[in-house]
Short mmCIF file of C-alpha atoms and ligand atoms in Angstrom, two decimals:
data_model
loop_
_atom_site.label_atom_id
_atom_site.label_comp_id
_atom_site.label_asym_id
_atom_site.label_seq_id
_atom_site.Cartn_x
_atom_site.Cartn_y
_atom_site.Cartn_z
CA UNK I 15 39.65 -100.31 -182.05
CA UNK I 16 37.74 -102.31 -184.64
CA UNK I 17 35.36 -105.11 -183.75
CA UNK I 18 36.61 -108.66 -184.06
CA UNK I 19 35.66 -109.97 -187.51
CA UNK I 20 34.28 -113.47 -187.24
CA UNK I 21 32.66 -115.94 -189.60
CA UNK I 22 30.19 -118.72 -188.94
CA UNK I 23 31.56 -122.10 -189.94
CA UNK I 24 29.33 -125.16 -189.82
CA UNK I 25 32.22 -127.55 -189.18
CA UNK I 26 34.14 -129.96 -191.39
CA UNK I 27 31.14 -130.60 -193.65
CA UNK I 28 30.60 -126.90 -194.43
CA UNK I 29 31.12 -126.26 -198.16
CA UNK I 30 32.90 -123.06 -197.07
CA UNK I 31 36.36 -124.13 -195.87
CA UNK I 32 38.56 -122.65 -193.18
CA UNK I 33 40.93 -121.54 -195.89
CA UNK I 34 38.04 -119.73 -197.67
CA UNK I 35 37.30 -117.98 -194.41
CA UNK I 36 40.89 -116.86 -194.02
CA UNK I 37 40.86 -115.52 -197.54
CA UNK I 38 37.72 -113.58 -196.68
CA UNK I 39 39.79 -111.83 -194.04
CA UNK I 40 38.03 -113.10 -190.91
CA UNK I 41 40.09 -114.02 -187.89
CA UNK I 42 37.51 -115.44 -185.50
CA UNK I 43 35.51 -118.61 -186.04
CA UNK I 44 31.96 -118.97 -184.82
CA UNK I 45 30.90 -122.58 -184.64
CA UNK I 46 29.39 -125.37 -182.57
CA UNK I 47 29.62 -129.12 -182.26
CA UNK I 48 26.55 -129.37 -184.47
CA UNK I 49 26.71 -133.16 -184.54
CA UNK I 50 25.95 -133.51 -180.81
CA UNK I 51 22.22 -133.82 -180.04
CA UNK I 52 20.67 -130.88 -178.21
CA UNK I 53 21.14 -131.14 -174.46
CA UNK I 54 24.05 -133.59 -174.41
CA UNK I 55 27.46 -132.81 -172.92
CA UNK I 56 30.22 -131.63 -175.26
CA UNK I 57 33.29 -133.45 -174.01
CA UNK I 58 36.56 -131.60 -173.52
CA UNK I 59 38.15 -134.02 -175.95
CA UNK I 60 35.67 -133.26 -178.74
CA UNK I 61 36.02 -129.53 -178.10
CA UNK I 62 39.82 -129.69 -178.15
CA UNK I 63 39.79 -131.67 -181.38
CA UNK I 64 37.57 -129.10 -183.07
CA UNK I 65 39.70 -126.26 -181.79
CA UNK I 66 42.76 -127.97 -183.21
CA UNK I 67 41.12 -128.31 -186.65
CA UNK I 68 40.32 -124.60 -186.57
CA UNK I 69 43.79 -123.51 -185.54
CA UNK I 70 46.12 -125.88 -187.40
CA UNK I 71 46.39 -127.10 -190.95
CA UNK I 72 47.78 -130.56 -190.31
CA UNK I 73 47.94 -131.48 -193.99
CA UNK I 74 51.19 -129.48 -193.95
CA UNK I 75 54.41 -130.85 -192.53
CA UNK I 76 55.13 -129.39 -190.04
CA UNK I 77 51.53 -128.41 -189.23
CA UNK I 78 50.85 -124.79 -190.05
CA UNK I 79 49.07 -122.34 -187.75
CA UNK I 80 46.16 -120.90 -189.72
CA UNK I 81 45.82 -117.63 -187.85
CA UNK I 82 42.21 -118.39 -186.91
CA UNK I 83 40.84 -118.71 -183.40
CA UNK I 84 37.60 -120.18 -182.16
CA UNK I 85 36.00 -117.04 -180.88
CA UNK I 86 32.31 -117.77 -180.23
CA UNK I 87 30.23 -120.89 -179.76
CA UNK I 88 26.95 -120.47 -181.64
CA UNK I 89 24.83 -122.13 -180.43
CA UNK I 90 24.63 -124.23 -177.33
CA UNK I 91 20.94 -124.92 -177.78
CA UNK I 92 18.65 -125.06 -174.78
CA UNK I 93 16.83 -128.36 -174.36
CA UNK I 94 13.05 -128.14 -174.80
CA UNK I 95 12.48 -129.58 -171.30
CA UNK I 96 14.19 -126.50 -169.87
CA UNK I 97 11.99 -124.21 -171.94
CA UNK I 98 8.94 -126.20 -170.91
CA UNK I 99 9.95 -126.17 -167.25
CA UNK I 100 9.62 -129.96 -166.97
CA UNK I 101 10.98 -131.71 -163.86
CA UNK I 102 13.72 -133.22 -166.03
CA UNK I 103 15.04 -129.74 -166.72
CA UNK I 104 17.53 -129.94 -163.85
CA UNK I 105 19.39 -132.74 -165.55
CA UNK I 106 19.63 -130.77 -168.81
CA UNK I 107 20.69 -127.66 -166.92
CA UNK I 108 23.52 -129.63 -165.30
CA UNK I 109 24.65 -130.65 -168.80
CA UNK I 110 24.42 -127.03 -169.92
CA UNK I 111 26.58 -125.91 -167.02
CA UNK I 112 29.13 -128.58 -167.88
CA UNK I 113 29.20 -127.32 -171.45
CA UNK I 114 29.87 -123.78 -170.28
CA UNK I 115 32.76 -125.03 -168.14
CA UNK I 116 34.21 -127.19 -170.93
CA UNK I 117 33.92 -124.37 -173.45
CA UNK I 118 35.59 -121.96 -171.04
CA UNK I 119 38.45 -124.40 -170.58
CA UNK I 120 39.40 -124.34 -174.26
CA UNK I 121 39.51 -120.54 -174.15
CA UNK I 122 36.26 -119.62 -175.92
CA UNK I 123 34.77 -116.64 -174.11
CA UNK I 124 31.31 -116.23 -175.67
CA UNK I 125 28.29 -118.49 -176.11
CA UNK I 126 25.33 -117.53 -178.28
CA UNK I 127 22.02 -119.26 -177.61
CA UNK I 128 18.34 -118.55 -177.98
CA UNK I 129 15.14 -119.15 -176.05
CA UNK I 130 12.69 -119.61 -178.91
CA UNK I 131 10.17 -122.39 -178.34
CA UNK I 132 10.16 -125.33 -180.80
CA UNK I 133 11.57 -123.49 -183.81
CA UNK I 134 14.77 -121.50 -184.15
CA UNK I 135 15.05 -119.01 -187.02
CA UNK I 136 12.28 -119.33 -189.58
CA UNK I 137 11.77 -118.30 -193.20
CA UNK I 138 9.10 -119.12 -195.78
CA UNK I 139 11.29 -118.85 -198.90
CA UNK I 140 14.99 -119.65 -198.96
CA UNK I 141 15.55 -118.54 -202.51
CA UNK I 142 13.63 -115.38 -203.31
CA UNK I 143 14.87 -113.98 -206.61
CA UNK I 144 15.77 -110.29 -206.40
CA UNK I 145 15.82 -107.82 -209.29
CA UNK I 146 19.53 -108.35 -209.93
CA UNK I 147 19.24 -112.16 -210.00
CA UNK I 148 20.61 -112.65 -206.47
CA UNK I 149 18.70 -114.98 -204.15
CA UNK I 150 17.62 -113.94 -200.69
CA UNK I 151 15.85 -115.38 -197.65
CA UNK I 152 12.29 -114.23 -197.22
CA UNK I 153 9.64 -114.32 -194.53
CA UNK I 154 6.18 -113.77 -195.93
CA UNK I 155 3.39 -113.67 -193.36
CA UNK I 156 0.77 -114.68 -195.92
CA UNK I 157 2.72 -117.81 -196.81
CA UNK I 158 3.36 -118.49 -193.18
CA UNK I 159 -0.38 -118.33 -192.46
CA UNK I 160 -1.01 -120.61 -195.44
CA UNK I 161 1.20 -123.22 -193.86
CA UNK I 162 -0.16 -122.73 -190.37
CA UNK I 163 -3.84 -122.86 -191.30
CA UNK I 164 -4.03 -125.13 -194.33
CA UNK I 165 -1.01 -127.42 -194.24
CA UNK I 166 -0.35 -127.84 -190.54
CA UNK I 167 -4.05 -127.27 -189.81
CA UNK I 168 -3.29 -126.01 -186.33
CA UNK I 169 -6.45 -125.77 -184.25
CA UNK I 170 -7.78 -122.20 -184.04
CA UNK I 171 -4.83 -120.91 -186.07
CA UNK I 172 -7.20 -118.63 -188.00
CA UNK I 173 -7.72 -116.54 -184.86
CA UNK I 174 -4.11 -115.34 -185.00
CA UNK I 175 -4.39 -113.55 -188.35
CA UNK I 176 -6.16 -110.53 -189.77
CA UNK I 177 -9.07 -110.89 -192.19
CA UNK I 178 -6.89 -109.75 -195.08
CA UNK I 179 -4.23 -112.34 -194.40
CA UNK I 180 -6.82 -115.08 -194.00
CA UNK I 181 -8.27 -114.23 -197.38
CA UNK I 182 -4.91 -114.24 -199.19
CA UNK I 183 -3.78 -117.42 -197.41
CA UNK I 184 -6.86 -119.24 -198.61
CA UNK I 185 -6.29 -118.19 -202.20
CA UNK I 186 -2.61 -119.04 -202.00
CA UNK I 187 -3.27 -122.49 -200.70
CA UNK I 188 -5.75 -123.22 -203.45
CA UNK I 189 -3.38 -122.08 -206.17
CA UNK I 190 -0.34 -123.99 -204.86
CA UNK I 191 0.78 -127.31 -206.32
CA UNK I 192 1.55 -130.23 -203.97
CA UNK I 193 5.22 -129.65 -204.63
CA UNK I 194 4.94 -125.97 -203.66
CA UNK I 195 3.08 -126.89 -200.51
CA UNK I 196 5.76 -129.38 -199.60
CA UNK I 197 8.57 -126.88 -200.19
CA UNK I 198 6.82 -124.34 -197.96
CA UNK I 199 6.42 -126.95 -195.23
CA UNK I 200 10.04 -127.99 -195.53
CA UNK I 201 11.29 -124.41 -195.35
CA UNK I 202 9.38 -123.80 -192.15
CA UNK I 203 9.74 -127.00 -190.14
CA UNK I 204 12.53 -129.10 -191.60
CA UNK I 205 15.14 -127.02 -189.75
CA UNK I 206 17.52 -124.38 -191.05
CA UNK I 207 21.28 -124.76 -190.62
CA UNK I 208 22.43 -124.33 -187.05
CA UNK I 209 18.86 -124.19 -185.81
CA UNK I 210 16.36 -126.65 -184.43
CA UNK I 211 15.96 -130.28 -185.37
CA UNK I 212 13.79 -131.10 -188.36
CA UNK I 213 10.24 -132.32 -187.77
CA UNK I 214 7.48 -134.05 -189.68
CA UNK I 215 4.03 -132.44 -189.48
CA UNK I 216 2.93 -134.87 -186.77
CA UNK I 217 6.05 -134.42 -184.68
CA UNK I 218 5.74 -130.69 -185.05
CA UNK I 219 2.13 -130.62 -183.88
CA UNK I 220 3.09 -132.78 -180.91
CA UNK I 221 5.82 -130.30 -179.98
CA UNK I 222 3.36 -127.42 -180.18
CA UNK I 223 0.88 -129.28 -177.99
CA UNK I 224 3.40 -129.43 -175.19
CA UNK I 225 3.22 -125.65 -174.93
CA UNK I 226 -0.55 -125.59 -174.47
CA UNK I 227 -0.35 -124.34 -170.90
CA UNK I 228 2.66 -122.10 -171.25
CA UNK I 229 1.95 -118.41 -171.57
CA UNK I 230 4.44 -115.55 -171.66
CA UNK I 231 4.54 -115.30 -167.87
CA UNK I 232 5.28 -118.97 -167.36
CA UNK I 233 7.79 -118.96 -170.19
CA UNK I 234 9.63 -116.04 -168.60
CA UNK I 235 9.76 -117.94 -165.32
CA UNK I 236 11.35 -120.85 -167.15
CA UNK I 237 13.95 -118.54 -168.64
CA UNK I 238 14.62 -117.04 -165.20
CA UNK I 239 15.07 -120.48 -163.66
CA UNK I 240 17.58 -121.35 -166.37
CA UNK I 241 19.54 -118.08 -166.12
CA UNK I 242 19.74 -118.13 -162.34
CA UNK I 243 21.26 -121.59 -162.59
CA UNK I 244 23.75 -121.03 -165.38
CA UNK I 245 25.00 -117.44 -165.10
CA UNK I 246 27.00 -118.00 -161.88
CA UNK I 247 28.74 -120.87 -163.69
CA UNK I 248 29.40 -118.66 -166.73
CA UNK I 249 30.89 -116.00 -164.45
CA UNK I 250 33.17 -118.52 -162.85
CA UNK I 251 34.21 -119.96 -166.23
CA UNK I 252 34.76 -116.51 -167.76
CA UNK I 253 32.26 -117.22 -170.55
CA UNK I 254 29.82 -114.51 -171.59
CA UNK I 255 26.33 -115.62 -172.56
CA UNK I 256 24.67 -113.82 -175.47
CA UNK I 257 20.99 -114.54 -176.01
CA UNK I 258 19.92 -114.23 -179.63
CA UNK I 259 16.64 -112.41 -180.29
CA UNK I 260 13.61 -114.22 -181.66
CA UNK I 261 13.89 -114.46 -185.41
CA UNK I 262 11.49 -113.14 -186.56
CA UNK I 263 10.55 -111.22 -183.39
CA UNK I 264 6.84 -111.94 -183.58
CA UNK I 265 4.74 -114.71 -182.04
CA UNK I 266 4.46 -117.76 -184.30
CA UNK I 267 2.14 -120.78 -183.98
CA UNK I 268 0.57 -119.25 -180.88
CA UNK I 269 3.80 -119.85 -178.96
CA UNK I 270 5.24 -117.41 -176.43
CA UNK I 271 8.11 -115.22 -177.66
CA UNK I 272 10.07 -113.36 -175.00
CA UNK I 273 13.18 -111.90 -176.66
CA UNK I 274 11.58 -109.74 -179.34
CA UNK I 275 11.57 -106.16 -178.06
CA UNK I 276 13.56 -103.74 -175.93
CA UNK I 277 11.23 -104.42 -173.01
CA UNK I 278 11.86 -108.14 -173.35
CA UNK I 279 15.56 -107.54 -173.41
CA UNK I 280 15.46 -105.32 -170.33
CA UNK I 281 13.45 -107.98 -168.53
CA UNK I 282 15.79 -110.84 -169.30
CA UNK I 283 18.94 -108.84 -168.56
CA UNK I 284 17.48 -107.90 -165.19
CA UNK I 285 16.77 -111.46 -164.18
CA UNK I 286 20.43 -111.75 -163.26
CA UNK I 287 22.41 -108.56 -163.48
CA UNK I 288 25.84 -109.46 -164.79
CA UNK I 289 27.83 -108.76 -167.93
CA UNK I 290 27.90 -112.54 -168.30
CA UNK I 291 24.13 -112.43 -168.83
CA UNK I 292 24.20 -110.52 -172.08
CA UNK I 293 22.79 -110.50 -175.58
CA UNK I 294 23.53 -110.79 -179.26
CA UNK I 295 22.52 -107.69 -181.19
CA UNK I 296 21.14 -109.27 -184.34
CA UNK I 297 20.16 -106.16 -186.27
CA UNK I 298 18.21 -108.07 -188.90
CA UNK I 299 16.07 -109.81 -186.30
CA UNK I 300 15.19 -106.83 -184.12
CA UNK I 301 14.59 -104.60 -187.17
CA UNK I 302 11.56 -106.60 -188.29
CA UNK I 303 9.61 -104.59 -185.71
CA UNK I 304 9.90 -100.97 -186.79
CA UNK I 305 9.41 -99.81 -183.19
CA UNK I 306 12.61 -101.52 -182.06
CA UNK I 307 15.12 -98.69 -181.60
CA UNK I 308 18.26 -100.65 -182.39
CA UNK I 309 20.75 -97.85 -181.88
CA UNK I 310 19.08 -96.85 -178.61
CA UNK I 311 19.21 -100.47 -177.47
CA UNK I 312 22.95 -100.58 -178.13
CA UNK I 313 23.38 -97.34 -176.22
CA UNK I 314 21.24 -98.40 -173.28
CA UNK I 315 22.36 -102.03 -172.89
CA UNK I 316 25.78 -101.86 -174.54
CA UNK I 317 27.63 -103.01 -171.43
CA UNK I 318 25.95 -106.39 -171.92
CA UNK I 319 26.41 -106.53 -175.68
CA UNK I 320 28.42 -109.71 -176.03
CA UNK I 321 28.09 -110.56 -179.72
CA UNK I 322 26.92 -108.82 -182.89
CA UNK I 323 25.20 -110.15 -186.02
CA UNK I 324 25.13 -107.47 -188.70
CA UNK I 325 22.38 -108.13 -191.19
CA UNK I 326 19.87 -106.01 -193.04
CA UNK I 327 16.27 -106.53 -194.02
CA UNK I 328 13.63 -104.84 -196.14
CA UNK I 329 10.19 -104.84 -194.53
CA UNK I 330 7.07 -105.19 -196.67
CA UNK I 331 3.44 -105.71 -195.73
CA UNK I 332 2.79 -106.42 -192.09
CA UNK I 333 5.40 -108.63 -190.42
CA UNK I 334 6.96 -109.65 -193.75
CA UNK I 335 10.51 -108.98 -194.87
CA UNK I 336 13.22 -110.18 -197.14
CA UNK I 337 16.89 -110.02 -196.40
CA UNK I 338 18.58 -107.03 -197.99
CA UNK I 339 22.25 -106.43 -198.77
CA UNK I 340 24.14 -105.41 -195.67
CA UNK I 341 24.17 -101.66 -196.16
CA UNK I 342 20.84 -101.19 -197.92
CA UNK I 343 17.71 -101.88 -195.96
CA UNK I 344 15.76 -100.75 -192.94
CA UNK I 345 18.75 -101.02 -190.62
CA UNK I 346 20.83 -97.84 -190.39
CA UNK I 347 24.12 -99.72 -190.49
CA UNK I 348 26.22 -96.57 -190.30
CA UNK I 349 24.82 -95.53 -186.93
CA UNK I 350 24.71 -99.11 -185.66
CA UNK I 351 28.44 -99.52 -186.20
CA UNK I 352 29.16 -96.08 -184.75
CA UNK I 353 27.17 -97.00 -181.61
CA UNK I 354 29.05 -100.29 -181.19
CA UNK I 355 32.41 -98.57 -181.60
CA UNK I 356 31.34 -96.05 -178.97
CA UNK I 357 30.56 -98.89 -176.60
CA UNK I 358 33.99 -100.35 -177.22
CA UNK I 359 35.53 -96.98 -176.41
CA UNK I 360 33.61 -96.87 -173.15
CA UNK I 361 34.90 -100.31 -172.23
CA UNK I 362 38.42 -99.22 -173.05
CA UNK I 363 38.09 -96.24 -170.75
CA UNK I 364 36.70 -98.50 -168.01
CA UNK I 365 39.65 -100.87 -168.45
CA UNK I 366 37.40 -103.78 -169.32
CA UNK I 367 39.17 -106.86 -170.67
CA UNK I 368 36.42 -107.49 -173.19
CA UNK I 369 36.72 -104.23 -175.06
CA UNK I 370 36.65 -105.85 -178.50
CA UNK I 371 33.26 -107.25 -179.40
CA UNK I 372 33.02 -110.15 -181.85
CA UNK I 373 30.81 -109.47 -184.85
CA UNK I 374 29.92 -111.41 -187.93
CA UNK I 375 28.29 -110.52 -191.20
CA UNK I 376 25.07 -112.48 -191.08
CA UNK I 377 23.14 -114.02 -194.00
CA UNK I 378 24.49 -112.93 -197.35
CA UNK I 379 22.62 -113.17 -200.63
CA UNK I 380 23.40 -116.10 -202.87
CA UNK I 381 25.26 -114.54 -205.79
CA UNK I 382 27.68 -115.26 -208.65
CA UNK I 383 29.17 -118.75 -208.71
CA UNK I 384 27.35 -119.75 -205.54
CA UNK I 385 24.08 -119.71 -207.47
CA UNK I 386 25.28 -122.93 -209.13
CA UNK I 387 26.36 -124.61 -205.90
CA UNK I 388 24.71 -126.33 -203.01
CA UNK I 389 25.06 -123.91 -200.13
CA UNK I 390 23.72 -123.41 -196.61
CA UNK I 391 20.82 -120.95 -196.90
CA UNK I 392 22.10 -117.50 -195.96
CA UNK I 393 25.65 -118.73 -195.52
CA UNK I 394 27.09 -118.96 -199.03
CA UNK I 395 30.66 -117.67 -199.18
CA UNK I 396 30.50 -114.96 -201.81
CA UNK I 397 27.44 -113.18 -200.47
CA UNK I 398 28.84 -113.17 -196.96
CA UNK I 399 32.17 -111.98 -198.26
CA UNK I 400 30.43 -109.09 -199.97
CA UNK I 401 28.65 -108.24 -196.73
CA UNK I 402 31.77 -108.54 -194.63
CA UNK I 403 33.77 -106.40 -197.06
CA UNK I 404 31.14 -103.67 -197.04
CA UNK I 405 30.88 -103.71 -193.27
CA UNK I 406 34.59 -103.58 -192.60
CA UNK I 407 34.95 -100.72 -195.05
CA UNK I 408 32.17 -98.83 -193.34
CA UNK I 409 33.70 -99.50 -189.96
CA UNK I 410 37.09 -98.23 -191.05
CA UNK I 411 35.49 -95.12 -192.53
CA UNK I 412 33.73 -94.39 -189.27
CA UNK I 413 36.85 -94.96 -187.20
CA UNK I 414 39.16 -92.94 -189.39
CA UNK I 415 36.79 -90.02 -189.75
CA UNK I 416 36.65 -89.70 -185.98
CA UNK I 417 32.85 -89.57 -186.05
CA UNK I 418 32.49 -91.66 -182.94
CA UNK I 419 34.68 -89.31 -180.95
CA UNK I 420 32.64 -86.23 -181.84
C1 LIG X 515 20.58 -117.90 -188.03
C2 LIG X 515 21.08 -117.69 -186.70
C3 LIG X 515 20.33 -118.44 -185.62
C4 LIG X 515 21.10 -118.32 -184.33
C5 LIG X 515 20.42 -118.94 -183.15
C6 LIG X 515 21.18 -118.61 -181.89
O1 LIG X 515 21.20 -117.61 -188.99
O2 LIG X 515 21.17 -116.36 -186.41
O3 LIG X 515 20.24 -119.78 -185.95
O4 LIG X 515 22.32 -118.97 -184.47
O5 LIG X 515 19.13 -118.52 -183.03
O6 LIG X 515 20.96 -119.59 -180.96
#
């Protein structure tokens, strides 16, 4: 059986329409009520309305079923008070539980979320020009350090970088125009689509300050507190939770990161042992650390693999990477897909109801006509379509050749 092909849709204001998504051949929609502030309750009414928009084209008379289903909610973000372990966390956890119940009621079975402090996914350049003229997302540690040390001026930031990086960052900062400095700042803290809220420099520093006394141990305790509260509710509601790894999976701004490696994953999955406490295999995120054995992770923790983001990266320098086309990069996509299909086979044999795992092509390059349009970074239609087409072809090749049965 193939994986379920899904597509991330940012809601009615997404320049990529539901009809575009159908034409791309996806059947599952991945979306969220992005307009609701982090932490608030998503009402059943608002959820039902969004589900209706996804499933029916009401501009037709009679309304036409589109053939799309809302498959995954990505993301129900975790309120910062929960991450910080503040006394007010219980109130936000109650809201989170209510969201799980409401989402379960409309028939969505998977929720993707993350536990990254302050910032969600982060890049330094949203439009890196590649040799062929395509544009890609890029994370350059030297530019990141330039922002951290010279623009944000975080106290003691210099201690977090090697001598080489410090040297380059200094030169970079000096040679940058005000405009370039502003763009770098915006890329890092203004918020990427679907991620955290945008911040000014002052707000951002204030957010970082709140984490002053939170080390990895404390942060893990806060995650454990959250999971122990919500997973029983997810089990009851029939909704599988899928934590997204840190993106990139390295500590940033001196903040704790706890979903970056296989060890981290093992730890968080063990906090509450249930298939409802699972993870999102985001290949592009985990692959930034060459020691992350992605295929082994799928083999070892596959029973809790609840969602898949297929994306490729090309590493350069230390901790830097740009996003590569889906089949050409440091991720061995062939063996990744084979391992996921094997997991599905295992579930089939075990009579599990959730044999088919939802996957989406993640972050395409900006190419062709999209280069002239305003698009969501990483989520322009044509690049994602290219990625999706390549991945589904590869998947079919693997299935038909019988490789996974060998
Ligand atoms: C970026 C995404 C992330 C992801 C969240 C999950 O493209 O992979 O924003 O949705 O980290 O909560």
